[in-house]
Coordinates of C-alpha atoms in Angstrom, one line a residue:
X164 CA 0.0 0.0 0.0
X165 CA 2.8 2.4 0.9
X166 CA 4.2 2.4 -2.7
X167 CA 0.9 3.9 -4.0
X168 CA 2.0 7.4 -2.9
X169 CA 4.1 7.6 -6.1
X170 CA 2.2 5.2 -8.4
X171 CA 1.3 8.0 -10.9
X172 CA 5.0 8.6 -11.5
X173 CA 6.1 4.9 -11.2
X174 CA 3.6 3.2 -13.5
X175 CA 4.7 4.9 -16.8
X176 CA 8.4 4.0 -16.2
X177 CA 7.9 0.5 -14.8
X178 CA 9.2 -2.3 -17.0
X179 CA 6.4 -4.5 -15.6
X180 CA 2.7 -4.0 -15.6
X181 CA 1.5 -2.2 -12.5
X182 CA -1.8 -3.0 -10.9
X183 CA -3.1 0.1 -9.1
X184 CA -4.7 -0.9 -5.9
X185 CA -6.5 2.4 -5.6
X186 CA -8.4 1.8 -8.9
X187 CA -9.5 -1.6 -7.6
X188 CA -10.4 -0.2 -4.2
X189 CA -12.5 2.6 -5.7
X190 CA -14.3 0.0 -7.8
X191 CA -14.9 -2.2 -4.8
X192 CA -16.2 0.7 -2.7
X193 CA -18.5 1.8 -5.5
X194 CA -19.8 -1.7 -5.9
X195 CA -20.5 -1.8 -2.2
X196 CA -22.3 1.6 -2.3
X197 CA -19.8 3.1 0.1
X198 CA -19.3 6.9 0.0
X199 CA -17.7 7.4 3.5
X200 CA -15.1 5.2 5.0
X201 CA -12.6 5.3 7.8
X202 CA -9.0 4.2 7.4
X203 CA -6.4 2.6 9.7
X204 CA -2.7 2.3 8.7
X205 CA 0.4 4.4 8.9
X206 CA 0.1 8.1 9.9
X207 CA 0.7 9.1 6.3
X208 CA -1.9 6.8 4.8
X209 CA -4.5 7.9 7.4
X210 CA -3.6 11.7 7.3
X211 CA -3.8 11.7 3.5
X212 CA -6.9 9.6 3.2
X213 CA -5.2 6.9 1.2
X214 CA -3.0 9.5 -0.6
X215 CA -6.1 11.3 -1.8
X216 CA -6.6 8.6 -4.4
X217 CA -10.2 7.6 -3.7
X218 CA -11.9 10.3 -5.6
X219 CA -15.4 11.2 -4.3
X220 CA -15.1 8.7 -1.4
X221 CA -14.8 10.6 1.9
X222 CA -12.0 9.1 3.9
X223 CA -12.0 9.6 7.7
X224 CA -8.8 9.3 9.8
X225 CA -8.7 8.7 13.6
X226 CA -9.0 11.9 15.4
X227 CA -6.5 13.5 17.8
X228 CA -4.1 11.3 19.6
X229 CA -5.8 8.2 18.2
X230 CA -4.0 8.7 14.9
X231 CA -0.6 8.4 16.6
X232 CA -1.7 5.4 18.7
X233 CA -2.9 3.6 15.5
X234 CA 0.3 4.4 13.7
X235 CA 2.5 3.1 16.5
X236 CA 0.4 0.0 16.9
X237 CA 0.5 -0.6 13.2
X238 CA 4.3 -0.2 13.0
X239 CA 4.8 -2.6 15.9
X240 CA 2.5 -5.1 14.3
X241 CA 4.2 -4.8 10.9
X242 CA 7.6 -5.1 12.5
X243 CA 6.9 -8.3 14.4
X244 CA 4.3 -9.8 12.1
X245 CA 2.1 -10.3 15.1
X246 CA -0.7 -8.2 16.7
X247 CA -0.6 -8.0 20.4
X248 CA -3.9 -7.8 22.3
X249 CA -3.0 -4.2 23.1
X250 CA -2.5 -3.3 19.4
X251 CA -5.7 -5.1 18.5
X252 CA -7.5 -3.0 21.1
X253 CA -6.1 0.2 19.6
X254 CA -7.3 -0.8 16.1
X255 CA -10.7 -1.9 17.3
X256 CA -11.3 1.2 19.4
X257 CA -10.2 3.5 16.6
X258 CA -12.4 1.7 14.1
X259 CA -15.5 1.9 16.4
X260 CA -14.9 5.6 16.7
X261 CA -14.7 6.0 13.0
X262 CA -18.0 4.1 12.5
X263 CA -19.6 6.1 15.3
X264 CA -18.5 9.2 13.4
X265 CA -20.2 8.1 10.2
X266 CA -17.9 5.7 8.4
X267 CA -19.8 2.9 6.6
X268 CA -16.7 0.6 6.9
X269 CA -13.1 0.8 7.9
X270 CA -10.3 0.3 5.4
X271 CA -7.4 -1.8 6.5
X272 CA -5.0 0.6 4.9
X273 CA -1.9 -1.4 5.7
X274 CA -0.9 -4.8 4.4
X275 CA -0.1 -6.1 7.9
X276 CA -3.4 -5.2 9.5
X277 CA -5.0 -8.5 8.5
X278 CA -3.1 -10.2 11.3
X279 CA -4.9 -8.1 13.9
X280 CA -8.4 -8.6 12.4
X281 CA -8.4 -12.1 11.1
X282 CA -10.4 -14.5 13.3
X283 CA -11.6 -11.6 15.5
X284 CA -15.0 -9.9 15.7
X285 CA -14.2 -6.2 15.7
X286 CA -17.9 -5.2 15.7
X287 CA -17.8 -3.1 12.4
X288 CA -17.4 -3.7 8.7
X289 CA -13.9 -3.8 7.4
X290 CA -12.4 -3.6 3.8
X291 CA -9.1 -5.3 3.5
X292 CA -7.2 -3.2 0.9
X293 CA -4.4 -5.8 0.6
X294 CA -6.9 -8.5 -0.2
X295 CA -8.5 -6.3 -2.9
X296 CA -5.0 -5.6 -4.4
X297 CA -4.2 -9.3 -4.4
X298 CA -7.5 -10.1 -6.2
X299 CA -6.7 -7.3 -8.7
X300 CA -3.2 -8.6 -9.3
X301 CA -4.6 -12.2 -9.7
X302 CA -7.2 -10.9 -12.2
X303 CA -10.1 -11.9 -10.0
X304 CA -11.8 -8.5 -10.0

């Protein structure tokens, strides 16, 4: 997901075909009728609303100190490949706040977030951006 900050410059010079996750994500959100979503991930991904690449979809980030807590929990999860119960609690609390603030679902805007959510009921709808990207790369969407 992080590499999508420069995809517009990278795609034309790449020697290999590039599958833009943001295009696939916009299509998936449109198909689901979603116009307002929350996002969890790194501070940059959250603060820029997925790099501003989702067009008319409103992207909400965690408010105040929650943004930093989510970023720190995400980096720790990505570094170890494991989500601690404390990190999971940070993600779930932030996601619930985003939904309470009007998000229809919460984007897992970091490849490693699936380890925190898989097999757990967070109590809100999630959209796994990495899964959408994998499907797009594999030609399934």
